Amino acid sequence: MSELYRTPRYDPPSPKDSGTTPMQVLITGITPPVPSATHGAMTTLVGLRLDGPQHWIRLDEIPAHPLSQTAPVRRHDIVSLVAEPDPDDPRPESWRAHHGTMRVWHEARRWPRRTAILHRHAEWSMCDIGQAAAERDDAQSLALIRVAELRYVRIDRAPVAPPAERWSAATWRRDEPDLFRPIVHDMLRRPPFTLAYRYRCHHSGCWGHVQHLRDRQVAAFQQHRRSYCGLPLRRALVGEFWWPLRQPGRQVAFLVGNRRDSPSTFDVLDTAILRR
């Protein structure tokens, strides 16, 4: 592999030695809400820390209730908060936010420097990152990967929710006031379809990667089109999440992150167009 396409050296933060830290994070990925019987619907925010050394940050267990006191967060917002390392997660990018300290700045959606910052942190090899994560639990778990070749998108029926998730969702719906139950029901309803991208990174020996898209926008897109049946909804998903990436001359990158229960399995958390 030439030096041009070699993945730059990544020095992840050492959060286990850090305490409570104020930070500013550029949000680039938001996962779909997951029900919790005790905390309601929780989501995960993924972004790039802007103050101090710029590293990828994962903020777990963020309330996703639309009527909660937490300000609604969207992609490309800048969030200021106080967080501390997650002691139960060996991944170095995982932090826990102190609820009530989060402030959202929406001006970053029109920030011209955003693409330049993502360019500097985009990497070339998904193969190297996946191999390191399979060997060590504390390896790099978040990365922005430049795509060498987009091959196809796969749309499958969503699997049935596990019993623990259904029990948590039912418990939370039952405890909600009558006025909020329709909102809660829509939030926790699993979308009918899942998307997975097959692509090739810039590693010389890459045979291709198949990774699911875990983005809140996919669930919201399908919730807003409940009247669609199977084939029209599939076509709408292809038109929204596939064809814009296939336009000539566009340089595409995937923000990928692994799962806590399966460190070697990576999902696409966000799609970024580095060059139009």
PDB file of C-alpha atoms in Angstrom:
ATOM      1  CA  MET A   1       0.000   0.000   0.000  1.00  0.00           C
ATOM      2  CA  SER A   2       1.374   3.412  -0.902  1.00  0.00           C
ATOM      3  CA  GLU A   3       2.010   6.006   1.779  1.00  0.00           C
ATOM      4  CA  LEU A   4      -0.830   8.114   0.340  1.00  0.00           C
ATOM      5  CA  TYR A   5      -3.450   5.537   1.266  1.00  0.00           C
ATOM      6  CA  ARG A   6      -1.945   4.396   4.565  1.00  0.00           C
ATOM      7  CA  THR A   7      -4.198   4.947   7.553  1.00  0.00           C
ATOM      8  CA  PRO A   8      -2.736   7.751   9.691  1.00  0.00           C
ATOM      9  CA  ARG A   9      -1.606   6.884  13.179  1.00  0.00           C
ATOM     10  CA  TYR A  10      -4.494   7.169  15.606  1.00  0.00           C
ATOM     11  CA  ASP A  11      -3.787   8.112  19.208  1.00  0.00           C
ATOM     12  CA  PRO A  12      -7.077   7.559  21.081  1.00  0.00           C
ATOM     13  CA  PRO A  13      -7.698   9.441  24.300  1.00  0.00           C
ATOM     14  CA  SER A  14      -7.107   7.737  27.636  1.00  0.00           C
ATOM     15  CA  PRO A  15     -10.446   8.466  29.327  1.00  0.00           C
ATOM     16  CA  LYS A  16      -9.914   6.002  32.170  1.00  0.00           C
ATOM     17  CA  ASP A  17      -7.369   8.399  33.666  1.00  0.00           C
ATOM     18  CA  SER A  18      -9.565  11.481  33.228  1.00  0.00           C
ATOM     19  CA  GLY A  19     -12.248  12.855  35.487  1.00  0.00           C
ATOM     20  CA  THR A  20     -15.241  15.076  34.877  1.00  0.00           C
ATOM     21  CA  THR A  21     -14.468  17.174  31.802  1.00  0.00           C
ATOM     22  CA  PRO A  22     -16.312  20.030  30.043  1.00  0.00           C
ATOM     23  CA  MET A  23     -16.190  19.640  26.281  1.00  0.00           C
ATOM     24  CA  GLN A  24     -17.619  20.777  22.969  1.00  0.00           C
ATOM     25  CA  VAL A  25     -18.631  18.104  20.445  1.00  0.00           C
ATOM     26  CA  LEU A  26     -19.636  18.402  16.786  1.00  0.00           C
ATOM     27  CA  ILE A  27     -22.432  15.836  16.472  1.00  0.00           C
ATOM     28  CA  THR A  28     -22.159  13.723  13.324  1.00  0.00           C
ATOM     29  CA  GLY A  29     -24.234  10.628  14.177  1.00  0.00           C
ATOM     30  CA  ILE A  30     -27.375   9.867  16.203  1.00  0.00           C
ATOM     31  CA  THR A  31     -28.589   6.299  16.706  1.00  0.00           C
ATOM     32  CA  PRO A  32     -32.287   5.324  16.797  1.00  0.00           C
ATOM     33  CA  PRO A  33     -33.875   5.385  20.282  1.00  0.00           C
ATOM     34  CA  VAL A  34     -33.783   2.217  22.338  1.00  0.00           C
ATOM     35  CA  PRO A  35     -36.403   1.632  25.079  1.00  0.00           C
ATOM     36  CA  SER A  36     -35.381   1.435  28.702  1.00  0.00           C
ATOM     37  CA  ALA A  37     -37.849   0.513  31.430  1.00  0.00           C
ATOM     38  CA  THR A  38     -36.173   2.801  33.964  1.00  0.00           C
ATOM     39  CA  HIS A  39     -34.852   5.687  31.847  1.00  0.00           C
ATOM     40  CA  GLY A  40     -37.336   5.854  28.967  1.00  0.00           C
ATOM     41  CA  ALA A  41     -36.019   5.978  25.403  1.00  0.00           C
ATOM     42  CA  MET A  42     -32.251   6.390  25.180  1.00  0.00           C
ATOM     43  CA  THR A  43     -30.072   7.244  22.208  1.00  0.00           C
ATOM     44  CA  THR A  44     -26.341   7.562  21.522  1.00  0.00           C
ATOM     45  CA  LEU A  45     -24.630  10.665  20.152  1.00  0.00           C
ATOM     46  CA  VAL A  46     -21.390  10.353  18.195  1.00  0.00           C
ATOM     47  CA  GLY A  47     -19.256  13.295  17.237  1.00  0.00           C
ATOM     48  CA  LEU A  48     -15.872  14.962  17.080  1.00  0.00           C
ATOM     49  CA  ARG A  49     -14.544  16.806  20.083  1.00  0.00           C
ATOM     50  CA  LEU A  50     -13.533  20.332  19.092  1.00  0.00           C
ATOM     51  CA  ASP A  51     -11.850  21.733  22.209  1.00  0.00           C
ATOM     52  CA  GLY A  52      -8.382  20.474  22.984  1.00  0.00           C
ATOM     53  CA  PRO A  53      -7.143  17.370  21.129  1.00  0.00           C
ATOM     54  CA  GLN A  54      -9.740  16.515  18.505  1.00  0.00           C
ATOM     55  CA  HIS A  55     -10.948  12.946  19.051  1.00  0.00           C
ATOM     56  CA  TRP A  56     -14.108  11.029  18.294  1.00  0.00           C
ATOM     57  CA  ILE A  57     -16.541  10.904  21.210  1.00  0.00           C
ATOM     58  CA  ARG A  58     -19.423   8.545  21.969  1.00  0.00           C
ATOM     59  CA  LEU A  59     -22.063   9.799  24.432  1.00  0.00           C
ATOM     60  CA  ASP A  60     -24.256   6.952  25.652  1.00  0.00           C
ATOM     61  CA  GLU A  61     -27.662   6.994  27.335  1.00  0.00           C
ATOM     62  CA  ILE A  62     -28.919  10.386  26.150  1.00  0.00           C
ATOM     63  CA  PRO A  63     -32.696  10.845  26.700  1.00  0.00           C
ATOM     64  CA  ALA A  64     -34.550  10.745  23.381  1.00  0.00           C
ATOM     65  CA  HIS A  65     -37.961  11.854  24.641  1.00  0.00           C
ATOM     66  CA  PRO A  66     -39.123  14.762  22.413  1.00  0.00           C
ATOM     67  CA  LEU A  67     -40.753  16.482  25.390  1.00  0.00           C
ATOM     68  CA  SER A  68     -37.844  16.094  27.805  1.00  0.00           C
ATOM     69  CA  GLN A  69     -35.838  19.015  29.105  1.00  0.00           C
ATOM     70  CA  THR A  70     -32.874  18.013  26.961  1.00  0.00           C
ATOM     71  CA  ALA A  71     -32.749  20.197  23.851  1.00  0.00           C
ATOM     72  CA  PRO A  72     -33.334  18.249  20.627  1.00  0.00           C
ATOM     73  CA  VAL A  73     -30.022  17.468  18.976  1.00  0.00           C
ATOM     74  CA  ARG A  74     -29.613  17.174  15.226  1.00  0.00           C
ATOM     75  CA  ARG A  75     -26.728  16.216  13.022  1.00  0.00           C
ATOM     76  CA  HIS A  76     -24.027  18.875  12.629  1.00  0.00           C
ATOM     77  CA  ASP A  77     -25.015  20.665  15.838  1.00  0.00           C
ATOM     78  CA  ILE A  78     -22.343  21.686  18.322  1.00  0.00           C
ATOM     79  CA  VAL A  79     -23.079  20.466  21.842  1.00  0.00           C
ATOM     80  CA  SER A  80     -21.387  21.761  24.995  1.00  0.00           C
ATOM     81  CA  LEU A  81     -21.655  19.522  28.035  1.00  0.00           C
ATOM     82  CA  VAL A  82     -19.896  18.048  31.038  1.00  0.00           C
ATOM     83  CA  ALA A  83     -19.015  14.351  30.724  1.00  0.00           C
ATOM     84  CA  GLU A  84     -16.951  11.662  32.367  1.00  0.00           C
ATOM     85  CA  PRO A  85     -15.489   8.385  31.074  1.00  0.00           C
ATOM     86  CA  ASP A  86     -17.789   5.372  31.009  1.00  0.00           C
ATOM     87  CA  PRO A  87     -16.274   2.961  33.554  1.00  0.00           C
ATOM     88  CA  ASP A  88     -18.275   0.005  32.207  1.00  0.00           C
ATOM     89  CA  ASP A  89     -17.137   0.385  28.599  1.00  0.00           C
ATOM     90  CA  PRO A  90     -13.535  -0.471  27.617  1.00  0.00           C
ATOM     91  CA  ARG A  91     -13.792   1.478  24.365  1.00  0.00           C
ATOM     92  CA  PRO A  92     -11.695   4.664  24.762  1.00  0.00           C
ATOM     93  CA  GLU A  93     -14.219   6.931  23.001  1.00  0.00           C
ATOM     94  CA  SER A  94     -17.164   6.134  25.320  1.00  0.00           C
ATOM     95  CA  TRP A  95     -18.247   8.863  27.743  1.00  0.00           C
ATOM     96  CA  ARG A  96     -21.276   9.517  29.953  1.00  0.00           C
ATOM     97  CA  ALA A  97     -22.875  12.971  29.819  1.00  0.00           C
ATOM     98  CA  HIS A  98     -24.071  14.706  32.971  1.00  0.00           C
ATOM     99  CA  HIS A  99     -27.764  15.316  32.367  1.00  0.00           C
ATOM    100  CA  GLY A 100     -28.761  18.932  32.657  1.00  0.00           C
ATOM    101  CA  THR A 101     -25.385  20.253  31.442  1.00  0.00           C
ATOM    102  CA  MET A 102     -26.036  19.852  27.705  1.00  0.00           C
ATOM    103  CA  ARG A 103     -26.398  22.988  25.599  1.00  0.00           C
ATOM    104  CA  VAL A 104     -27.050  22.831  21.846  1.00  0.00           C
ATOM    105  CA  TRP A 105     -25.785  25.339  19.266  1.00  0.00           C
ATOM    106  CA  HIS A 106     -27.532  24.972  15.907  1.00  0.00           C
ATOM    107  CA  GLU A 107     -25.302  27.464  14.062  1.00  0.00           C
ATOM    108  CA  ALA A 108     -22.896  24.675  13.089  1.00  0.00           C
ATOM    109  CA  ARG A 109     -25.323  23.428  10.427  1.00  0.00           C
ATOM    110  CA  ARG A 110     -24.201  26.389   8.305  1.00  0.00           C
ATOM    111  CA  TRP A 111     -20.555  26.221   9.412  1.00  0.00           C
ATOM    112  CA  PRO A 112     -18.277  26.240   6.338  1.00  0.00           C
ATOM    113  CA  ARG A 113     -15.313  24.751   8.257  1.00  0.00           C
ATOM    114  CA  ARG A 114     -17.204  21.557   9.086  1.00  0.00           C
ATOM    115  CA  THR A 115     -16.236  19.723   5.903  1.00  0.00           C
ATOM    116  CA  ALA A 116     -12.590  20.762   6.286  1.00  0.00           C
ATOM    117  CA  ILE A 117     -12.488  19.320   9.820  1.00  0.00           C
ATOM    118  CA  LEU A 118     -13.995  16.030   8.648  1.00  0.00           C
ATOM    119  CA  HIS A 119     -11.455  15.893   5.810  1.00  0.00           C
ATOM    120  CA  ARG A 120      -8.578  16.022   8.295  1.00  0.00           C
ATOM    121  CA  HIS A 121      -9.975  13.127  10.336  1.00  0.00           C
ATOM    122  CA  ALA A 122     -11.020  10.852   7.468  1.00  0.00           C
ATOM    123  CA  GLU A 123      -9.060   7.600   7.289  1.00  0.00           C
ATOM    124  CA  TRP A 124      -8.376   5.165   4.460  1.00  0.00           C
ATOM    125  CA  SER A 125      -8.514   1.608   5.803  1.00  0.00           C
ATOM    126  CA  MET A 126     -11.521  -0.046   7.408  1.00  0.00           C
ATOM    127  CA  CYS A 127      -9.661  -3.363   7.290  1.00  0.00           C
ATOM    128  CA  ASP A 128      -6.966  -2.199   9.720  1.00  0.00           C
ATOM    129  CA  ILE A 129      -9.508  -0.780  12.179  1.00  0.00           C
ATOM    130  CA  GLY A 130     -11.650  -3.915  12.098  1.00  0.00           C
ATOM    131  CA  GLN A 131      -8.644  -6.171  12.672  1.00  0.00           C
ATOM    132  CA  ALA A 132      -7.460  -4.107  15.656  1.00  0.00           C
ATOM    133  CA  ALA A 133     -10.949  -4.125  17.207  1.00  0.00           C
ATOM    134  CA  ALA A 134     -11.130  -7.915  16.866  1.00  0.00           C
ATOM    135  CA  GLU A 135      -7.834  -8.300  18.729  1.00  0.00           C
ATOM    136  CA  ARG A 136      -8.314  -5.781  21.575  1.00  0.00           C
ATOM    137  CA  ASP A 137     -11.389  -4.531  23.423  1.00  0.00           C
ATOM    138  CA  ASP A 138      -9.820  -1.109  23.962  1.00  0.00           C
ATOM    139  CA  ALA A 139      -8.909  -0.533  20.306  1.00  0.00           C
ATOM    140  CA  GLN A 140     -10.225   2.327  18.214  1.00  0.00           C
ATOM    141  CA  SER A 141     -13.996   1.990  17.896  1.00  0.00           C
ATOM    142  CA  LEU A 142     -14.984   5.103  15.909  1.00  0.00           C
ATOM    143  CA  ALA A 143     -13.608   6.276  12.567  1.00  0.00           C
ATOM    144  CA  LEU A 144     -14.537   8.181   9.435  1.00  0.00           C
ATOM    145  CA  ILE A 145     -13.656   5.904   6.507  1.00  0.00           C
ATOM    146  CA  ARG A 146     -13.134   7.148   2.968  1.00  0.00           C
ATOM    147  CA  VAL A 147     -15.014   4.892   0.543  1.00  0.00           C
ATOM    148  CA  ALA A 148     -13.061   3.625  -2.458  1.00  0.00           C
ATOM    149  CA  GLU A 149     -16.020   1.896  -4.161  1.00  0.00           C
ATOM    150  CA  LEU A 150     -19.730   1.760  -3.409  1.00  0.00           C
ATOM    151  CA  ARG A 151     -21.079  -1.590  -4.576  1.00  0.00           C
ATOM    152  CA  TYR A 152     -24.724  -1.889  -3.525  1.00  0.00           C
ATOM    153  CA  VAL A 153     -27.270  -1.220  -0.798  1.00  0.00           C
ATOM    154  CA  ARG A 154     -29.219  -4.062   0.788  1.00  0.00           C
ATOM    155  CA  ILE A 155     -32.697  -3.504   2.218  1.00  0.00           C
ATOM    156  CA  ASP A 156     -34.047  -6.226   4.503  1.00  0.00           C
ATOM    157  CA  ARG A 157     -37.039  -6.710   6.739  1.00  0.00           C
ATOM    158  CA  ALA A 158     -36.235  -5.549  10.257  1.00  0.00           C
ATOM    159  CA  PRO A 159     -35.856  -8.411  12.747  1.00  0.00           C
ATOM    160  CA  VAL A 160     -38.351  -8.852  15.541  1.00  0.00           C
ATOM    161  CA  ALA A 161     -37.390  -6.969  18.702  1.00  0.00           C
ATOM    162  CA  PRO A 162     -35.982  -9.198  21.469  1.00  0.00           C
ATOM    163  CA  PRO A 163     -38.233  -9.884  24.482  1.00  0.00           C
ATOM    164  CA  ALA A 164     -36.245  -7.575  26.784  1.00  0.00           C
ATOM    165  CA  GLU A 165     -36.677  -4.646  24.400  1.00  0.00           C
ATOM    166  CA  ARG A 166     -40.412  -5.289  23.974  1.00  0.00           C
ATOM    167  CA  TRP A 167     -40.853  -5.496  27.753  1.00  0.00           C
ATOM    168  CA  SER A 168     -39.000  -2.207  28.279  1.00  0.00           C
ATOM    169  CA  ALA A 169     -41.058  -0.460  25.608  1.00  0.00           C
ATOM    170  CA  ALA A 170     -44.342  -1.743  27.048  1.00  0.00           C
ATOM    171  CA  THR A 171     -43.352  -0.678  30.568  1.00  0.00           C
ATOM    172  CA  TRP A 172     -42.473   2.826  29.474  1.00  0.00           C
ATOM    173  CA  ARG A 173     -45.651   3.242  27.422  1.00  0.00           C
ATOM    174  CA  ARG A 174     -47.760   2.156  30.361  1.00  0.00           C
ATOM    175  CA  ASP A 175     -46.146   4.677  32.702  1.00  0.00           C
ATOM    176  CA  GLU A 176     -46.492   7.612  30.306  1.00  0.00           C
ATOM    177  CA  PRO A 177     -49.455  10.042  30.619  1.00  0.00           C
ATOM    178  CA  ASP A 178     -52.286   9.500  28.152  1.00  0.00           C
ATOM    179  CA  LEU A 179     -51.383  12.676  26.273  1.00  0.00           C
ATOM    180  CA  PHE A 180     -47.839  11.464  25.525  1.00  0.00           C
ATOM    181  CA  ARG A 181     -48.560   7.831  24.668  1.00  0.00           C
ATOM    182  CA  PRO A 182     -48.993   8.342  20.886  1.00  0.00           C
ATOM    183  CA  ILE A 183     -45.635  10.139  20.729  1.00  0.00           C
ATOM    184  CA  VAL A 184     -43.924   7.433  22.752  1.00  0.00           C
ATOM    185  CA  HIS A 185     -45.486   4.675  20.645  1.00  0.00           C
ATOM    186  CA  ASP A 186     -44.227   6.240  17.400  1.00  0.00           C
ATOM    187  CA  MET A 187     -40.748   6.741  18.818  1.00  0.00           C
ATOM    188  CA  LEU A 188     -40.279   3.143  19.951  1.00  0.00           C
ATOM    189  CA  ARG A 189     -41.880   1.441  16.958  1.00  0.00           C
ATOM    190  CA  ARG A 190     -39.252  -0.439  14.976  1.00  0.00           C
ATOM    191  CA  PRO A 191     -39.079   0.581  11.303  1.00  0.00           C
ATOM    192  CA  PRO A 192     -40.100  -2.147   8.849  1.00  0.00           C
ATOM    193  CA  PHE A 193     -36.783  -2.153   6.937  1.00  0.00           C
ATOM    194  CA  THR A 194     -33.059  -1.967   7.639  1.00  0.00           C
ATOM    195  CA  LEU A 195     -30.332  -0.757   5.270  1.00  0.00           C
ATOM    196  CA  ALA A 196     -26.848  -2.180   4.791  1.00  0.00           C
ATOM    197  CA  TYR A 197     -24.075  -0.829   2.564  1.00  0.00           C
ATOM    198  CA  ARG A 198     -21.522  -2.978   0.785  1.00  0.00           C
ATOM    199  CA  TYR A 199     -18.402  -1.015  -0.060  1.00  0.00           C
ATOM    200  CA  ARG A 200     -14.657  -1.314  -0.418  1.00  0.00           C
ATOM    201  CA  CYS A 201     -12.109   0.759   1.500  1.00  0.00           C
ATOM    202  CA  HIS A 202      -8.682   1.863   0.241  1.00  0.00           C
ATOM    203  CA  HIS A 203      -6.787  -1.060   1.765  1.00  0.00           C
ATOM    204  CA  SER A 204      -4.925  -2.918  -0.976  1.00  0.00           C
ATOM    205  CA  GLY A 205      -6.291  -6.306   0.125  1.00  0.00           C
ATOM    206  CA  CYS A 206      -9.877  -5.230   0.870  1.00  0.00           C
ATOM    207  CA  TRP A 207     -12.524  -7.719  -0.247  1.00  0.00           C
ATOM    208  CA  GLY A 208     -15.388  -5.445   0.787  1.00  0.00           C
ATOM    209  CA  HIS A 209     -17.404  -4.634   3.896  1.00  0.00           C
ATOM    210  CA  VAL A 210     -21.122  -5.003   4.619  1.00  0.00           C
ATOM    211  CA  GLN A 211     -22.307  -2.699   7.404  1.00  0.00           C
ATOM    212  CA  HIS A 212     -25.785  -1.703   8.554  1.00  0.00           C
ATOM    213  CA  LEU A 213     -26.847   1.929   8.673  1.00  0.00           C
ATOM    214  CA  ARG A 214     -27.835   2.772  12.272  1.00  0.00           C
ATOM    215  CA  ASP A 215     -29.060   6.336  11.887  1.00  0.00           C
ATOM    216  CA  ARG A 216     -32.054   8.002  13.496  1.00  0.00           C
ATOM    217  CA  GLN A 217     -32.961   9.492  10.117  1.00  0.00           C
ATOM    218  CA  VAL A 218     -33.681   6.019   8.698  1.00  0.00           C
ATOM    219  CA  ALA A 219     -36.279   5.328  11.392  1.00  0.00           C
ATOM    220  CA  ALA A 220     -37.801   8.822  11.085  1.00  0.00           C
ATOM    221  CA  PHE A 221     -37.970   8.536   7.278  1.00  0.00           C
ATOM    222  CA  GLN A 222     -40.001   5.334   7.523  1.00  0.00           C
ATOM    223  CA  GLN A 223     -42.249   6.630  10.305  1.00  0.00           C
ATOM    224  CA  HIS A 224     -43.265   9.584   8.134  1.00  0.00           C
ATOM    225  CA  ARG A 225     -44.267   7.185   5.326  1.00  0.00           C
ATOM    226  CA  ARG A 226     -46.414   4.699   7.195  1.00  0.00           C
ATOM    227  CA  SER A 227     -48.951   4.604   4.351  1.00  0.00           C
ATOM    228  CA  TYR A 228     -46.344   3.126   1.984  1.00  0.00           C
ATOM    229  CA  CYS A 229     -46.407  -0.618   1.415  1.00  0.00           C
ATOM    230  CA  GLY A 230     -43.318  -2.756   0.896  1.00  0.00           C
ATOM    231  CA  LEU A 231     -42.033  -1.997  -2.614  1.00  0.00           C
ATOM    232  CA  PRO A 232     -42.764   1.786  -2.660  1.00  0.00           C
ATOM    233  CA  LEU A 233     -41.053   2.163   0.709  1.00  0.00           C
ATOM    234  CA  ARG A 234     -38.009   0.235  -0.520  1.00  0.00           C
ATOM    235  CA  ARG A 235     -37.785   2.510  -3.555  1.00  0.00           C
ATOM    236  CA  ALA A 236     -38.118   5.599  -1.374  1.00  0.00           C
ATOM    237  CA  LEU A 237     -35.294   4.385   0.889  1.00  0.00           C
ATOM    238  CA  VAL A 238     -33.045   3.767  -2.121  1.00  0.00           C
ATOM    239  CA  GLY A 239     -33.778   7.239  -3.453  1.00  0.00           C
ATOM    240  CA  GLU A 240     -33.071   8.896  -0.101  1.00  0.00           C
ATOM    241  CA  PHE A 241     -30.067   6.968   1.242  1.00  0.00           C
ATOM    242  CA  TRP A 242     -28.374   5.453  -1.828  1.00  0.00           C
ATOM    243  CA  TRP A 243     -28.684   7.493  -5.013  1.00  0.00           C
ATOM    244  CA  PRO A 244     -27.312  10.751  -3.496  1.00  0.00           C
ATOM    245  CA  LEU A 245     -24.113   8.858  -2.646  1.00  0.00           C
ATOM    246  CA  ARG A 246     -23.809   7.540  -6.208  1.00  0.00           C
ATOM    247  CA  GLN A 247     -23.670  10.922  -7.960  1.00  0.00           C
ATOM    248  CA  PRO A 248     -20.588  11.325 -10.176  1.00  0.00           C
ATOM    249  CA  GLY A 249     -17.630  13.138  -8.656  1.00  0.00           C
ATOM    250  CA  ARG A 250     -18.730  12.789  -5.049  1.00  0.00           C
ATOM    251  CA  GLN A 251     -16.269  11.606  -2.413  1.00  0.00           C
ATOM    252  CA  VAL A 252     -18.166   9.623   0.232  1.00  0.00           C
ATOM    253  CA  ALA A 253     -17.086   8.712   3.749  1.00  0.00           C
ATOM    254  CA  PHE A 254     -18.803   6.529   6.357  1.00  0.00           C
ATOM    255  CA  LEU A 255     -18.682   7.212  10.076  1.00  0.00           C
ATOM    256  CA  VAL A 256     -18.406   3.717  11.539  1.00  0.00           C
ATOM    257  CA  GLY A 257     -18.601   2.464  15.106  1.00  0.00           C
ATOM    258  CA  ASN A 258     -18.521  -0.973  16.666  1.00  0.00           C
ATOM    259  CA  ARG A 259     -20.930  -2.565  19.106  1.00  0.00           C
ATOM    260  CA  ARG A 260     -20.207  -3.025  22.777  1.00  0.00           C
ATOM    261  CA  ASP A 261     -21.380  -6.660  22.811  1.00  0.00           C
ATOM    262  CA  SER A 262     -19.552  -7.445  19.535  1.00  0.00           C
ATOM    263  CA  PRO A 263     -16.414  -5.311  19.131  1.00  0.00           C
ATOM    264  CA  SER A 264     -15.536  -6.772  15.731  1.00  0.00           C
ATOM    265  CA  THR A 265     -18.933  -5.774  14.242  1.00  0.00           C
ATOM    266  CA  PHE A 266     -19.048  -2.231  12.884  1.00  0.00           C
ATOM    267  CA  ASP A 267     -22.094  -0.248  11.775  1.00  0.00           C
ATOM    268  CA  VAL A 268     -22.411   2.898   9.681  1.00  0.00           C
ATOM    269  CA  LEU A 269     -23.580   5.691  11.974  1.00  0.00           C
ATOM    270  CA  ASP A 270     -23.544   8.504   9.423  1.00  0.00           C
ATOM    271  CA  THR A 271     -22.795   9.183   5.758  1.00  0.00           C
ATOM    272  CA  ALA A 272     -20.707  12.211   4.827  1.00  0.00           C
ATOM    273  CA  ILE A 273     -19.986  13.731   1.426  1.00  0.00           C
ATOM    274  CA  LEU A 274     -16.475  15.184   1.570  1.00  0.00           C
ATOM    275  CA  ARG A 275     -16.503  16.486  -1.996  1.00  0.00           C
ATOM    276  CA  ARG A 276     -19.499  17.282  -4.168  1.00  0.00           C
TER     277      ARG A 276
END
